[in-house]
Amino acid sequence: NSSAVMNKASLTKQGDSLFSKSEKISIELVSLTYGTFVARLLKENDNVEEVNLQLLKIGINIGNRLIDEFLAKSSKGACKDLKEIAEVIAKVGFKMYLGVTAEVGQWAEDGQSFIITLENNPLAEFVILPVHLQQTLWYSNLICGVIKGALERINVNVE
């Protein structure tokens, strides 16, 4: 669909523009600080599932606050459907806050769920998880929480 491709290109361009105008912090600093934060949570709590939940909750709180800034800076009006919301998150939101774009895919048959894939996750840039955590720690669960918190704040139900 040519309009969908044009819309993705337009959103990518908007994300690039917003990223170039925003104040920058070193992504290396953010990555290292986040890694230290996750390590601290793990040290304080032996239950990895609880750490995953804490990362999600913190992300939800961040998302609740970021959505206002995002809407103000992006001048984005209401999206027409979930597909547009997903593309705005992937092409504008990720670029604006993390300096990367993501891809949306693997839509469920009912069109109610999808997967956002980051080719390069800046939060995980300098991270090598110990083997015993690789299958259980959802290291970037904070990002899932940010998306959930932002969408819930604009009345989009998220599971």
PDB file of C-alpha atoms in Angstrom:
ATOM      1  CA  ASN A   1       0.000   0.000   0.000  1.00  0.00           C
ATOM      2  CA  SER A   2       1.666   3.206  -1.199  1.00  0.00           C
ATOM      3  CA  SER A   3      -0.111   5.454   1.340  1.00  0.00           C
ATOM      4  CA  ALA A   4       1.180   3.280   4.197  1.00  0.00           C
ATOM      5  CA  VAL A   5       4.740   3.501   2.835  1.00  0.00           C
ATOM      6  CA  MET A   6       4.393   7.269   2.444  1.00  0.00           C
ATOM      7  CA  ASN A   7       3.022   7.550   5.975  1.00  0.00           C
ATOM      8  CA  LYS A   8       5.981   5.543   7.362  1.00  0.00           C
ATOM      9  CA  ALA A   9       8.407   7.777   5.471  1.00  0.00           C
ATOM     10  CA  SER A  10       6.622  10.882   6.765  1.00  0.00           C
ATOM     11  CA  LEU A  11       6.704   9.584  10.334  1.00  0.00           C
ATOM     12  CA  THR A  12      10.398   8.681  10.024  1.00  0.00           C
ATOM     13  CA  LYS A  13      11.127  12.192   8.748  1.00  0.00           C
ATOM     14  CA  GLN A  14       9.141  13.691  11.647  1.00  0.00           C
ATOM     15  CA  GLY A  15      11.070  11.527  14.114  1.00  0.00           C
ATOM     16  CA  ASP A  16      14.389  12.629  12.608  1.00  0.00           C
ATOM     17  CA  SER A  17      13.338  16.275  12.809  1.00  0.00           C
ATOM     18  CA  LEU A  18      12.225  16.025  16.444  1.00  0.00           C
ATOM     19  CA  PHE A  19      15.404  14.159  17.365  1.00  0.00           C
ATOM     20  CA  SER A  20      17.600  16.827  15.771  1.00  0.00           C
ATOM     21  CA  LYS A  21      15.788  19.579  17.718  1.00  0.00           C
ATOM     22  CA  SER A  22      15.866  17.882  21.119  1.00  0.00           C
ATOM     23  CA  GLU A  23      18.482  18.183  23.827  1.00  0.00           C
ATOM     24  CA  LYS A  24      20.822  15.215  23.778  1.00  0.00           C
ATOM     25  CA  ILE A  25      22.312  13.184  26.548  1.00  0.00           C
ATOM     26  CA  SER A  26      24.976  10.657  25.800  1.00  0.00           C
ATOM     27  CA  ILE A  27      23.267   7.369  25.003  1.00  0.00           C
ATOM     28  CA  GLU A  28      26.341   5.667  26.436  1.00  0.00           C
ATOM     29  CA  LEU A  29      25.699   7.417  29.750  1.00  0.00           C
ATOM     30  CA  VAL A  30      22.039   6.401  29.683  1.00  0.00           C
ATOM     31  CA  SER A  31      22.945   2.800  28.828  1.00  0.00           C
ATOM     32  CA  LEU A  32      25.568   2.516  31.563  1.00  0.00           C
ATOM     33  CA  THR A  33      23.341   4.207  34.140  1.00  0.00           C
ATOM     34  CA  TYR A  34      20.427   1.932  33.252  1.00  0.00           C
ATOM     35  CA  GLY A  35      22.695  -1.123  33.468  1.00  0.00           C
ATOM     36  CA  THR A  36      23.844  -0.064  36.928  1.00  0.00           C
ATOM     37  CA  PHE A  37      20.234   0.510  37.952  1.00  0.00           C
ATOM     38  CA  VAL A  38      19.147  -2.966  36.791  1.00  0.00           C
ATOM     39  CA  ALA A  39      22.158  -4.534  38.520  1.00  0.00           C
ATOM     40  CA  ARG A  40      21.172  -2.751  41.734  1.00  0.00           C
ATOM     41  CA  LEU A  41      17.582  -4.027  41.478  1.00  0.00           C
ATOM     42  CA  LEU A  42      18.905  -7.566  41.023  1.00  0.00           C
ATOM     43  CA  LYS A  43      21.216  -7.188  44.009  1.00  0.00           C
ATOM     44  CA  GLU A  44      18.344  -5.970  46.203  1.00  0.00           C
ATOM     45  CA  ASN A  45      15.905  -8.624  45.044  1.00  0.00           C
ATOM     46  CA  ASP A  46      16.709 -12.278  44.365  1.00  0.00           C
ATOM     47  CA  ASN A  47      13.413 -12.783  42.523  1.00  0.00           C
ATOM     48  CA  VAL A  48      13.993 -11.970  38.824  1.00  0.00           C
ATOM     49  CA  GLU A  49      10.235 -11.926  38.137  1.00  0.00           C
ATOM     50  CA  GLU A  50       9.889  -9.175  40.741  1.00  0.00           C
ATOM     51  CA  VAL A  51      12.679  -7.185  39.046  1.00  0.00           C
ATOM     52  CA  ASN A  52      10.863  -7.571  35.705  1.00  0.00           C
ATOM     53  CA  LEU A  53       7.699  -6.239  37.359  1.00  0.00           C
ATOM     54  CA  GLN A  54       9.572  -3.313  38.943  1.00  0.00           C
ATOM     55  CA  LEU A  55      11.084  -2.353  35.566  1.00  0.00           C
ATOM     56  CA  LEU A  56       7.606  -2.452  33.994  1.00  0.00           C
ATOM     57  CA  LYS A  57       6.086  -0.303  36.767  1.00  0.00           C
ATOM     58  CA  ILE A  58       8.879   2.267  36.542  1.00  0.00           C
ATOM     59  CA  GLY A  59       8.424   2.368  32.772  1.00  0.00           C
ATOM     60  CA  ILE A  60       4.667   2.898  33.163  1.00  0.00           C
ATOM     61  CA  ASN A  61       5.328   5.894  35.415  1.00  0.00           C
ATOM     62  CA  ILE A  62       7.785   7.326  32.897  1.00  0.00           C
ATOM     63  CA  GLY A  63       5.346   6.752  30.020  1.00  0.00           C
ATOM     64  CA  ASN A  64       2.567   8.531  31.926  1.00  0.00           C
ATOM     65  CA  ARG A  65       4.789  11.613  32.030  1.00  0.00           C
ATOM     66  CA  LEU A  66       6.462  11.369  28.613  1.00  0.00           C
ATOM     67  CA  ILE A  67       3.231  11.269  26.635  1.00  0.00           C
ATOM     68  CA  ASP A  68       2.437  14.894  27.461  1.00  0.00           C
ATOM     69  CA  GLU A  69       5.850  16.034  26.263  1.00  0.00           C
ATOM     70  CA  PHE A  70       5.597  13.824  23.190  1.00  0.00           C
ATOM     71  CA  LEU A  71       2.206  15.221  22.195  1.00  0.00           C
ATOM     72  CA  ALA A  72       3.335  18.804  22.758  1.00  0.00           C
ATOM     73  CA  LYS A  73       6.588  18.485  20.810  1.00  0.00           C
ATOM     74  CA  SER A  74       5.346  16.259  18.007  1.00  0.00           C
ATOM     75  CA  SER A  75       2.140  18.230  17.371  1.00  0.00           C
ATOM     76  CA  LYS A  76       0.658  14.845  16.506  1.00  0.00           C
ATOM     77  CA  GLY A  77      -3.091  14.802  16.313  1.00  0.00           C
ATOM     78  CA  ALA A  78      -5.216  11.778  17.068  1.00  0.00           C
ATOM     79  CA  CYS A  79      -4.208   8.588  15.286  1.00  0.00           C
ATOM     80  CA  LYS A  80      -6.915   6.929  13.209  1.00  0.00           C
ATOM     81  CA  ASP A  81      -6.216   3.348  14.332  1.00  0.00           C
ATOM     82  CA  LEU A  82      -3.868   1.021  16.194  1.00  0.00           C
ATOM     83  CA  LYS A  83      -1.652   0.573  13.122  1.00  0.00           C
ATOM     84  CA  GLU A  84      -0.973   4.301  12.996  1.00  0.00           C
ATOM     85  CA  ILE A  85      -0.339   4.381  16.758  1.00  0.00           C
ATOM     86  CA  ALA A  86       2.207   1.565  16.373  1.00  0.00           C
ATOM     87  CA  GLU A  87       4.008   3.347  13.530  1.00  0.00           C
ATOM     88  CA  VAL A  88       4.111   6.645  15.446  1.00  0.00           C
ATOM     89  CA  ILE A  89       5.659   4.859  18.433  1.00  0.00           C
ATOM     90  CA  ALA A  90       8.206   3.056  16.252  1.00  0.00           C
ATOM     91  CA  LYS A  91       9.171   5.914  13.933  1.00  0.00           C
ATOM     92  CA  VAL A  92       8.663   9.053  16.020  1.00  0.00           C
ATOM     93  CA  GLY A  93       8.655   8.074  19.698  1.00  0.00           C
ATOM     94  CA  PHE A  94      11.701   5.816  19.635  1.00  0.00           C
ATOM     95  CA  LYS A  95      13.625   8.307  17.512  1.00  0.00           C
ATOM     96  CA  MET A  96      12.657  11.231  19.728  1.00  0.00           C
ATOM     97  CA  TYR A  97      13.688   9.597  22.996  1.00  0.00           C
ATOM     98  CA  LEU A  98      16.279   6.937  22.129  1.00  0.00           C
ATOM     99  CA  GLY A  99      17.647   8.140  18.801  1.00  0.00           C
ATOM    100  CA  VAL A 100      16.662   4.921  17.000  1.00  0.00           C
ATOM    101  CA  THR A 101      13.728   3.796  14.913  1.00  0.00           C
ATOM    102  CA  ALA A 102      11.959   0.486  15.250  1.00  0.00           C
ATOM    103  CA  GLU A 103       9.963  -1.790  13.003  1.00  0.00           C
ATOM    104  CA  VAL A 104       6.367  -2.849  13.539  1.00  0.00           C
ATOM    105  CA  GLY A 105       5.337  -6.322  12.477  1.00  0.00           C
ATOM    106  CA  GLN A 106       3.819  -9.668  13.335  1.00  0.00           C
ATOM    107  CA  TRP A 107       0.290  -8.313  13.616  1.00  0.00           C
ATOM    108  CA  ALA A 108      -2.248 -10.669  15.137  1.00  0.00           C
ATOM    109  CA  GLU A 109      -5.077 -11.762  12.859  1.00  0.00           C
ATOM    110  CA  ASP A 110      -7.528  -9.597  14.796  1.00  0.00           C
ATOM    111  CA  GLY A 111      -5.281  -6.540  14.330  1.00  0.00           C
ATOM    112  CA  GLN A 112      -5.182  -5.937  18.080  1.00  0.00           C
ATOM    113  CA  SER A 113      -1.573  -6.853  18.848  1.00  0.00           C
ATOM    114  CA  PHE A 114       1.806  -6.445  17.203  1.00  0.00           C
ATOM    115  CA  ILE A 115       5.517  -6.606  17.893  1.00  0.00           C
ATOM    116  CA  ILE A 116       7.872  -3.644  17.834  1.00  0.00           C
ATOM    117  CA  THR A 117      11.447  -4.679  17.069  1.00  0.00           C
ATOM    118  CA  LEU A 118      14.515  -2.592  17.806  1.00  0.00           C
ATOM    119  CA  GLU A 119      17.458  -3.527  15.615  1.00  0.00           C
ATOM    120  CA  ASN A 120      19.781  -1.687  17.993  1.00  0.00           C
ATOM    121  CA  ASN A 121      18.595  -1.306  21.558  1.00  0.00           C
ATOM    122  CA  PRO A 122      20.613   1.537  23.075  1.00  0.00           C
ATOM    123  CA  LEU A 123      19.771   0.402  26.619  1.00  0.00           C
ATOM    124  CA  ALA A 124      21.486  -2.928  25.978  1.00  0.00           C
ATOM    125  CA  GLU A 125      24.522  -1.547  24.142  1.00  0.00           C
ATOM    126  CA  PHE A 126      27.160  -2.481  26.724  1.00  0.00           C
ATOM    127  CA  VAL A 127      25.325  -5.368  28.359  1.00  0.00           C
ATOM    128  CA  ILE A 128      26.231  -9.011  28.587  1.00  0.00           C
ATOM    129  CA  LEU A 129      23.738 -10.791  30.795  1.00  0.00           C
ATOM    130  CA  PRO A 130      24.957 -13.664  32.906  1.00  0.00           C
ATOM    131  CA  VAL A 131      23.819 -17.013  31.506  1.00  0.00           C
ATOM    132  CA  HIS A 132      21.491 -17.671  34.444  1.00  0.00           C
ATOM    133  CA  LEU A 133      19.552 -14.448  33.663  1.00  0.00           C
ATOM    134  CA  GLN A 134      19.375 -14.671  29.869  1.00  0.00           C
ATOM    135  CA  GLN A 135      16.078 -16.555  29.790  1.00  0.00           C
ATOM    136  CA  THR A 136      14.389 -14.909  32.773  1.00  0.00           C
ATOM    137  CA  LEU A 137      15.383 -11.228  33.018  1.00  0.00           C
ATOM    138  CA  TRP A 138      13.463  -8.936  30.689  1.00  0.00           C
ATOM    139  CA  TYR A 139      16.265  -6.390  30.647  1.00  0.00           C
ATOM    140  CA  SER A 140      14.439  -3.797  28.547  1.00  0.00           C
ATOM    141  CA  ASN A 141      11.067  -4.225  30.250  1.00  0.00           C
ATOM    142  CA  LEU A 142      11.290  -0.538  31.132  1.00  0.00           C
ATOM    143  CA  ILE A 143      10.634   0.269  27.452  1.00  0.00           C
ATOM    144  CA  CYS A 144       7.522  -1.936  27.465  1.00  0.00           C
ATOM    145  CA  GLY A 145       6.351  -0.056  30.539  1.00  0.00           C
ATOM    146  CA  VAL A 146       6.937   3.337  28.915  1.00  0.00           C
ATOM    147  CA  ILE A 147       4.828   2.321  25.923  1.00  0.00           C
ATOM    148  CA  LYS A 148       2.111   0.865  28.169  1.00  0.00           C
ATOM    149  CA  GLY A 149       2.030   3.938  30.431  1.00  0.00           C
ATOM    150  CA  ALA A 150       1.895   6.379  27.529  1.00  0.00           C
ATOM    151  CA  LEU A 151      -0.880   4.495  25.735  1.00  0.00           C
ATOM    152  CA  GLU A 152      -2.957   4.010  28.869  1.00  0.00           C
ATOM    153  CA  ARG A 153      -2.680   7.746  29.554  1.00  0.00           C
ATOM    154  CA  ILE A 154      -4.369   8.428  26.180  1.00  0.00           C
ATOM    155  CA  ASN A 155      -7.030   5.782  26.885  1.00  0.00           C
ATOM    156  CA  VAL A 156      -5.653   2.945  24.765  1.00  0.00           C
ATOM    157  CA  ASN A 157      -6.058  -0.350  26.639  1.00  0.00           C
ATOM    158  CA  VAL A 158      -2.802  -2.282  26.790  1.00  0.00           C
ATOM    159  CA  GLU A 159      -2.054  -5.784  28.096  1.00  0.00           C
TER     160      GLU A 159
END
